[in-house]
Coordinates of C-alpha atoms in Angstrom, one line a residue:
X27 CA 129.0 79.2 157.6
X28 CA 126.1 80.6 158.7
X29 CA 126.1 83.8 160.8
X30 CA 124.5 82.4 163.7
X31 CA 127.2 79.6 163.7
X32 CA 129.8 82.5 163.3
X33 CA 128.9 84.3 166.3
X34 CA 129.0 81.2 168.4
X35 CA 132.6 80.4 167.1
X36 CA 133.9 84.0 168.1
X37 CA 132.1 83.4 171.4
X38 CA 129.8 86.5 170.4
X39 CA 125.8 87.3 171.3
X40 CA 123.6 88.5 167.9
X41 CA 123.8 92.2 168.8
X42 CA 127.6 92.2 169.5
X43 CA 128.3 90.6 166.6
X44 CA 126.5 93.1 164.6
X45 CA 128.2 95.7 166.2
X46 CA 131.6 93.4 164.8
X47 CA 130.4 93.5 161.2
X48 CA 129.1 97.1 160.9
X49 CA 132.7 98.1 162.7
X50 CA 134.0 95.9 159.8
X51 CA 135.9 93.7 162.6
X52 CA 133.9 90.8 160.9
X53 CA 134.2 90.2 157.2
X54 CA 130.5 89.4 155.5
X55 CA 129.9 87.9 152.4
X56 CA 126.3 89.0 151.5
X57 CA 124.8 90.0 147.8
X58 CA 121.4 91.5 146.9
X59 CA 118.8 88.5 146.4
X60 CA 121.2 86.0 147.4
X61 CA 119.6 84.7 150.8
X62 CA 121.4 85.2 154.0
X63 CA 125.0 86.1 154.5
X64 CA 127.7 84.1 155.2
X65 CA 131.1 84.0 156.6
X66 CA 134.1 82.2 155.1
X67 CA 135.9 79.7 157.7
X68 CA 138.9 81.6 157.0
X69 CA 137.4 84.9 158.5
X70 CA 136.8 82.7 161.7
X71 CA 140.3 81.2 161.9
X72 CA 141.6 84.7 161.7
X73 CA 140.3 86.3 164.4
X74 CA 140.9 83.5 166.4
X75 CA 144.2 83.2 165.7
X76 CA 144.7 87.0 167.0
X77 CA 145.9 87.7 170.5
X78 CA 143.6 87.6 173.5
X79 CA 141.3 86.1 172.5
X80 CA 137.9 86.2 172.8
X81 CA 138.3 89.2 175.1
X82 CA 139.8 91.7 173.5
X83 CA 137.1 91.3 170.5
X84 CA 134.3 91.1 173.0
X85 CA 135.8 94.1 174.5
X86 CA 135.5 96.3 171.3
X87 CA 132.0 95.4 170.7
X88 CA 130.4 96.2 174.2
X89 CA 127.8 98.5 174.2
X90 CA 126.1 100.3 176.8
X91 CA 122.9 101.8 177.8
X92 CA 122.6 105.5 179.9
X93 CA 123.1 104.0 183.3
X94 CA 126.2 101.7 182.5
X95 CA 127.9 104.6 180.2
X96 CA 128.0 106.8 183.4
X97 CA 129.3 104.9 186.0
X98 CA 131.9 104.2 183.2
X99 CA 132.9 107.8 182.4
X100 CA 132.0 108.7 186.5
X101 CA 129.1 110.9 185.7
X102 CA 125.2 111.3 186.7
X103 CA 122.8 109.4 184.5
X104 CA 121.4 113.2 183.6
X105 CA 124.6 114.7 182.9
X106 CA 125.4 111.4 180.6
X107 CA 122.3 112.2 178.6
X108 CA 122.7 115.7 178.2
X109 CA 126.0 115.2 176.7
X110 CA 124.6 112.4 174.5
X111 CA 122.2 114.9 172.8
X112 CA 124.6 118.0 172.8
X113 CA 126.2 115.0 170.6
X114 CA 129.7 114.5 172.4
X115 CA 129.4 110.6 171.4
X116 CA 127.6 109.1 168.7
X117 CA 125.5 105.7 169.3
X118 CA 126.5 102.0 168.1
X119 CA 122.9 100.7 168.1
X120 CA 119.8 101.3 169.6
X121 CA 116.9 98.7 170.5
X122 CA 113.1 99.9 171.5
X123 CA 110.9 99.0 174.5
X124 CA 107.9 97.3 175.2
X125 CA 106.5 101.6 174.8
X126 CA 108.6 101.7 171.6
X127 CA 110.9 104.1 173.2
X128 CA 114.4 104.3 171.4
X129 CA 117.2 103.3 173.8
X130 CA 121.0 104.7 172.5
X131 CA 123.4 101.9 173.1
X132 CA 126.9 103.3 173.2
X133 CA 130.7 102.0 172.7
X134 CA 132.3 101.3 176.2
X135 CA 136.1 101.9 174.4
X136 CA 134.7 105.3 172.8
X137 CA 133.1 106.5 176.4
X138 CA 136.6 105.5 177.9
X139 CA 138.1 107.3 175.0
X140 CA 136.2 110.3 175.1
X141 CA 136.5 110.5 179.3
X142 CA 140.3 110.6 178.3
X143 CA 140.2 113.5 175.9
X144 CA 137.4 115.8 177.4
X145 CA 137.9 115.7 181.0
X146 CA 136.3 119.2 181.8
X147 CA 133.2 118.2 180.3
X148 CA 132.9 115.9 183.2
X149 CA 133.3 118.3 186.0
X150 CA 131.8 121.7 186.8
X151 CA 129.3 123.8 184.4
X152 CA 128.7 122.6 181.3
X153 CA 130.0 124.9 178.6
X154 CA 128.2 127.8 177.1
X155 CA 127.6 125.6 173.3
X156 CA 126.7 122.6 175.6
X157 CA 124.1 124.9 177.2
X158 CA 123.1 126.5 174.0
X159 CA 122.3 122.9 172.2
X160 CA 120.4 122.3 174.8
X161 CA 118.0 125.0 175.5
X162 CA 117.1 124.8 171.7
X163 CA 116.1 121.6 171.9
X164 CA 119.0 119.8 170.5
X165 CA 119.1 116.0 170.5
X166 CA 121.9 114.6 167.9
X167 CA 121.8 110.9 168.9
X168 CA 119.7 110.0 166.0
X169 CA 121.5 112.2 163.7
X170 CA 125.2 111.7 164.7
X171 CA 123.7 107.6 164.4
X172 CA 123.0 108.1 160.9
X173 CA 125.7 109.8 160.2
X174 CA 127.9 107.1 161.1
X175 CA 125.4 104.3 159.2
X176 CA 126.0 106.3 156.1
X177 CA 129.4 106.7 156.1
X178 CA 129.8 102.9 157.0
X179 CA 127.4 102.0 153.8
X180 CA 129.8 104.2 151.6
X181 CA 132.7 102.9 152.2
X182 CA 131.7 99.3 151.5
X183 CA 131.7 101.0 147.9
X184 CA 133.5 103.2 145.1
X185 CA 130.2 102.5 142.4
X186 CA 128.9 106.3 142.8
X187 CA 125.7 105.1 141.6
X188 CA 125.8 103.0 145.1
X189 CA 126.9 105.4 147.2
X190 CA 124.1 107.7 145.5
X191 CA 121.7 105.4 146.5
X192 CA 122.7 105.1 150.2
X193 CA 121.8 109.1 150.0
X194 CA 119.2 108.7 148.7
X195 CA 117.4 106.1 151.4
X196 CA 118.3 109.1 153.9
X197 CA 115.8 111.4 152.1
X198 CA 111.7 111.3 151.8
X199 CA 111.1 109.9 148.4
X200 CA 108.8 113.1 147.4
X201 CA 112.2 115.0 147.7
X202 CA 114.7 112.6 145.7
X203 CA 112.0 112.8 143.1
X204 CA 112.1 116.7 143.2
X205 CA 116.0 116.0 142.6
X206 CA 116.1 113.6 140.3
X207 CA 112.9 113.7 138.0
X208 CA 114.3 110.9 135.6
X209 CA 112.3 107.4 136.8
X210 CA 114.6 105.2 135.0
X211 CA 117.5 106.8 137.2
X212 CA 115.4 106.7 140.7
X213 CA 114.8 103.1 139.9
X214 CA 118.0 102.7 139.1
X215 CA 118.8 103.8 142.6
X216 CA 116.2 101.8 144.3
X217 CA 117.2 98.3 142.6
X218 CA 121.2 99.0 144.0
X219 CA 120.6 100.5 147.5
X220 CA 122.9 98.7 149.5
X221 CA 121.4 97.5 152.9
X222 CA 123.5 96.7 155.9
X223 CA 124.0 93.2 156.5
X224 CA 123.2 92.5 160.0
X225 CA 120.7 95.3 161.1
X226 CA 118.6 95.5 164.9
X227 CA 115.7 93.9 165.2
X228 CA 112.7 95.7 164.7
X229 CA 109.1 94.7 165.6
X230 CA 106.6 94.7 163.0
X231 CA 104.7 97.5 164.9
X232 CA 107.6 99.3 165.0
X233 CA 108.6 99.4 161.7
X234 CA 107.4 103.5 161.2
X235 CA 109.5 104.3 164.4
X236 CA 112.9 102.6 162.6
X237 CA 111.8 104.2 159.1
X238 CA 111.9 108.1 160.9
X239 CA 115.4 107.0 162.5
X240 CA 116.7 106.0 158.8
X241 CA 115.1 109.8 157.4
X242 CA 116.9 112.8 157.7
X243 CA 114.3 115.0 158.9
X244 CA 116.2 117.9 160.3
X245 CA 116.6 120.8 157.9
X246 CA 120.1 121.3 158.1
X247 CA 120.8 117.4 157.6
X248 CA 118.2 117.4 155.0
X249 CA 119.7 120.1 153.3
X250 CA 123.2 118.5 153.6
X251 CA 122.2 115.2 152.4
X252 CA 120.1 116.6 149.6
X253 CA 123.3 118.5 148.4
X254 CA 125.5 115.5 148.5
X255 CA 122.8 113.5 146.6
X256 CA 123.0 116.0 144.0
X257 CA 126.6 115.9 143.6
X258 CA 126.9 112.2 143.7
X259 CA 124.2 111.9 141.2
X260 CA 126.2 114.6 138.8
X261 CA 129.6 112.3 139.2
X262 CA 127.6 108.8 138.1
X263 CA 126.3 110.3 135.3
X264 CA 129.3 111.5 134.1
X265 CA 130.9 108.0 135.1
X266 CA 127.6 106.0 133.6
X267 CA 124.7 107.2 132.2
X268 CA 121.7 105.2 133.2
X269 CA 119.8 104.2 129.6
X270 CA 116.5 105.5 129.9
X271 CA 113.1 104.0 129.7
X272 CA 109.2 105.0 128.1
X273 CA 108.7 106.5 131.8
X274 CA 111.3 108.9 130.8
X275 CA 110.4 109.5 127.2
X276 CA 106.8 110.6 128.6
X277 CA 108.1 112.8 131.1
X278 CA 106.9 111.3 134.0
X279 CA 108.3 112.8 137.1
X280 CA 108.4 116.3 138.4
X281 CA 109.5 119.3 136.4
X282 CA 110.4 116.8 133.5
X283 CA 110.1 118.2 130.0
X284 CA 107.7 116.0 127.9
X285 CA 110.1 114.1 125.3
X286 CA 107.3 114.2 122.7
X287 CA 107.4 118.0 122.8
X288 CA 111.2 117.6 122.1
X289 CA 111.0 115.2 119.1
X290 CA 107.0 116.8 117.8
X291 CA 106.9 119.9 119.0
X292 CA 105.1 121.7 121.5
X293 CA 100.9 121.9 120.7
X294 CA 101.3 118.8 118.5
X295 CA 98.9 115.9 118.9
X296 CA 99.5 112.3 118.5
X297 CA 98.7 111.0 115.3
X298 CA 95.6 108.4 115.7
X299 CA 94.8 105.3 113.5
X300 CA 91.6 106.6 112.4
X301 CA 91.5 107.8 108.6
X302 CA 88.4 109.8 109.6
X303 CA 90.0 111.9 111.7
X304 CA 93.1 112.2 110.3
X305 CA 91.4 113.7 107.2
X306 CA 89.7 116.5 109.4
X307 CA 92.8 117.3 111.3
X308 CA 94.4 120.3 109.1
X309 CA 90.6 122.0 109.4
X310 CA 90.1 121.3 113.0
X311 CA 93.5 122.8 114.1
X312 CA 92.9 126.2 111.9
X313 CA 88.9 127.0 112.5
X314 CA 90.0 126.1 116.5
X315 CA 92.4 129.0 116.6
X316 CA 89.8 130.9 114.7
X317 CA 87.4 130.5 117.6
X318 CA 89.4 131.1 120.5
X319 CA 90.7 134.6 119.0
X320 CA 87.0 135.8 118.3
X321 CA 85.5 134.2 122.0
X322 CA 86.1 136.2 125.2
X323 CA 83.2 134.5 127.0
X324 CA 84.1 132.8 130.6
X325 CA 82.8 129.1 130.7
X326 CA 84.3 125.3 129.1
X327 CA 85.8 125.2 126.1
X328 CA 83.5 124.5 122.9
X329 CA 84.4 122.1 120.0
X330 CA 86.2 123.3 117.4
X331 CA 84.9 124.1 114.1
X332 CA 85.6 123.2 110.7
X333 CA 83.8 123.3 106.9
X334 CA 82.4 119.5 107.1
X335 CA 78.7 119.0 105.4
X336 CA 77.3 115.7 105.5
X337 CA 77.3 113.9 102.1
X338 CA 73.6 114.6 100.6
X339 CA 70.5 111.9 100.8
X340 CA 69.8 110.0 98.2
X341 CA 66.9 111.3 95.8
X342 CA 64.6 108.7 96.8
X343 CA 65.0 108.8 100.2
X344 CA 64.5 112.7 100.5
X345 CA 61.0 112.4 98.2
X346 CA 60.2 109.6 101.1
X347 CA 60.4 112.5 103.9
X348 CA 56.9 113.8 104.9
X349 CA 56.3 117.2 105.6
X350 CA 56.0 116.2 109.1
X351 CA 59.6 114.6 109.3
X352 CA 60.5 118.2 107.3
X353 CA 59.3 120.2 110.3
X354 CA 60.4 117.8 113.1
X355 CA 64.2 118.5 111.7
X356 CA 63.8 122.1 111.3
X357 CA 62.8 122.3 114.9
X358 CA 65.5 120.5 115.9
X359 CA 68.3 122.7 114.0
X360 CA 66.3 125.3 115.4
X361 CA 67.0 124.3 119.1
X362 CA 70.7 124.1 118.5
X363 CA 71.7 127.3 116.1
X364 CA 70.5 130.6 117.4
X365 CA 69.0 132.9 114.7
X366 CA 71.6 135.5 115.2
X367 CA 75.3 133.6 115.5
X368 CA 78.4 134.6 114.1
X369 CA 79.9 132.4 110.5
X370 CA 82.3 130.7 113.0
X371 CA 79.9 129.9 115.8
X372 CA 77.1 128.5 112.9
X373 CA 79.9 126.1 111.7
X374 CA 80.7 125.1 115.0
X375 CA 77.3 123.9 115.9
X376 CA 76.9 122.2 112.7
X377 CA 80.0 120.3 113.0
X378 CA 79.4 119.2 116.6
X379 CA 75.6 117.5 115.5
X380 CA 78.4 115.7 112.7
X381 CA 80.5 114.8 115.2
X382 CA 77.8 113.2 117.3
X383 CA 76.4 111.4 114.4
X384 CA 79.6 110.2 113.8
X385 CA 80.8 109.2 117.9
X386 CA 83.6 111.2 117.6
X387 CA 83.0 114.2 120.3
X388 CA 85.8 112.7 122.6
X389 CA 88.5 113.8 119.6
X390 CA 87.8 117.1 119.7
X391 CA 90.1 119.4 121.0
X392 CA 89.5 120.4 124.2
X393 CA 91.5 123.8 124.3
X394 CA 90.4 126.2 126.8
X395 CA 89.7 130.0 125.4
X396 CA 91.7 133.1 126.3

């Protein structure tokens, strides 16, 4: 049945009954890219069947704000906050105002639980590490609500690839890059992330307020999470290799070697379908090395030189050439070689006027001098 239909069988409101399902009091059937999720019959004739109720179940999915969470543990609405953020209790839920302010909904049995347990925290001066949170700034709501998302996600699952990816979602995706810099694997991670079920609603304006609440931005938490990522990433490799893709053979991603270099070597170009250039490519490499071990001058990079004439003019058509024509040409090499230029230098110039007869500039090498 559908979920709404389930919550009214177990006499439940939306939000309590997604407090029941991420407590795992409610079984769930849901799959990636399968539509909504659905409860089996049997699920609802189970709880039914159980004592008390619909009471005891609604019981164990209350939640309650600041003001309602005080009067239950018999404290001052400031006190009760103070010993939210020094993180005492850890939030259910949360749901945000019309000033899309987060408000921490907690567990009435773990208040009564914790009132049971911690009695002096109730009474009298706080203690010195209560104190000591607090007057650095501490607010572990957010944190200690992550916490418990995460380890709820994880153990829906033993696929570490899974439980990688729910680390993963905790972390800014600049950093898991840094981590993992093979894209096959990060996609890999992206395509499995397992989602919660049944999650609060959210806005649409407020979607970059619920996105900070799912990031570990602290440093510690950051560093924590990036460390179990690591690890967890280590263990499904070992358990299954992801196969990888082009992306990876290119090296795209940060600090990844280029997989040409490994199977060409290093310096190596690609090989090209033109014949032209092919045939050149033995002279290009060595005259290019010759000129950047003779050239200390600062500024770009010139063309590499190589021996390459172009094939002579016929007889006829250099009798047809008119003095004029003669001079115009010398003028022009004229412009382009200095009188006084080094062997190498000469046969760099004379290549580049082939080159650009020929449209091939753009295949030169464009290594940059010492």
């Amino acid at each position: 049945m559908a979920v709404s239909t389930a919550a009214r069988e177990l006499h439940l409101k939306r939000g309590e009954f997604i407090i029941a399902v991420h407590l795992g009091l409610v079984r769930v059937s849901a799959q990636r890219g399968e539509g909504s999720p659905r409860v089996h019959r049997e699920e609802i004739e189970r709880l039914r069947e159980r004592d008390g109720f619909p009471d005891v179940l609604r019981e164990r999915v209350r939640a309650v704000g600041t003001a309602e969470g005080a009067r239950l543990i018999g404290v001052s609405a400031g006190r009760f906050t103070k010993l939210a953020r020094a993180g005492c209790f850890t939030p259910i839920t949360f749901y945000l105002n019309r000033y899309r302010a987060v408000v921490w909904l907690y567990l009435a049995e773990e208040l009564a639980g914790f009132a049971a347990r911690e009695p002096l925290l109730l009474t009298g001066r706080s203690p010195a590490w209560v104190r000591d949170r607090l007057e650095g700034g501490a607010d572990r709501r957010a944190r200690n609500w992550r916490v418990r998302r995460v380890e709820r996600l994880m153990a829906l699952t033993d696929d570490p690839w899974a439980r990688a990816a729910v680390l993963a979602g905790m972390l800014d995706p600049l950093r898991v890059a840094e981590l993992i810099d093979e894209p096959s694997e990060r996609a890999h991670l992206a395509g499995i992330r397992p989602e919660p079920v049944l999650a609060p609603t959210v806005p649409p304006h407020a979607q970059d307020t619920m996105a900070r609440l799912m990031r570990a931005e602290e440093p510690e938490e950051a560093l924590r999470r990036q460390a179990d990522l690591i690890a967890e990433v280590d263990r499904a490799r070992r358990v299954r290799p992801v196969p990888r893709t082009d992306a990876d053979r290119r090296g795209h991603g940060p600090g990844h070697r280029l997989a040409d270099e490994d199977e060409r070597g290093p310096g190596r170009r690609a090989a090209t379908t033109d014949q032209s250039v092919q045939a050149i490519r033995p002279a290009l490499e060595t005259e290019t090395e010759t000129e950047s071990d003779t050239n200390t001058e600062a500024g770009p990079a010139r063309a590499p030189a190589f021996s390459l004439t172009p094939a002579p003019l016929a007889a006829s058509a250099t009798d047809s050439l008119g003095t004029s024509k003669r001079k115009r040409k010398r003028e022009r090499e004229r412009r382009h070689v200095p009188e006084r230029v080094s062997g190498t230098t000469a046969r760099a110039t004379s290549v580049r006027a082939v080159l650009a007869r020929l449209r091939l500039r753009g295949l030169t090498s464009r290594r940059p001098h010492r």
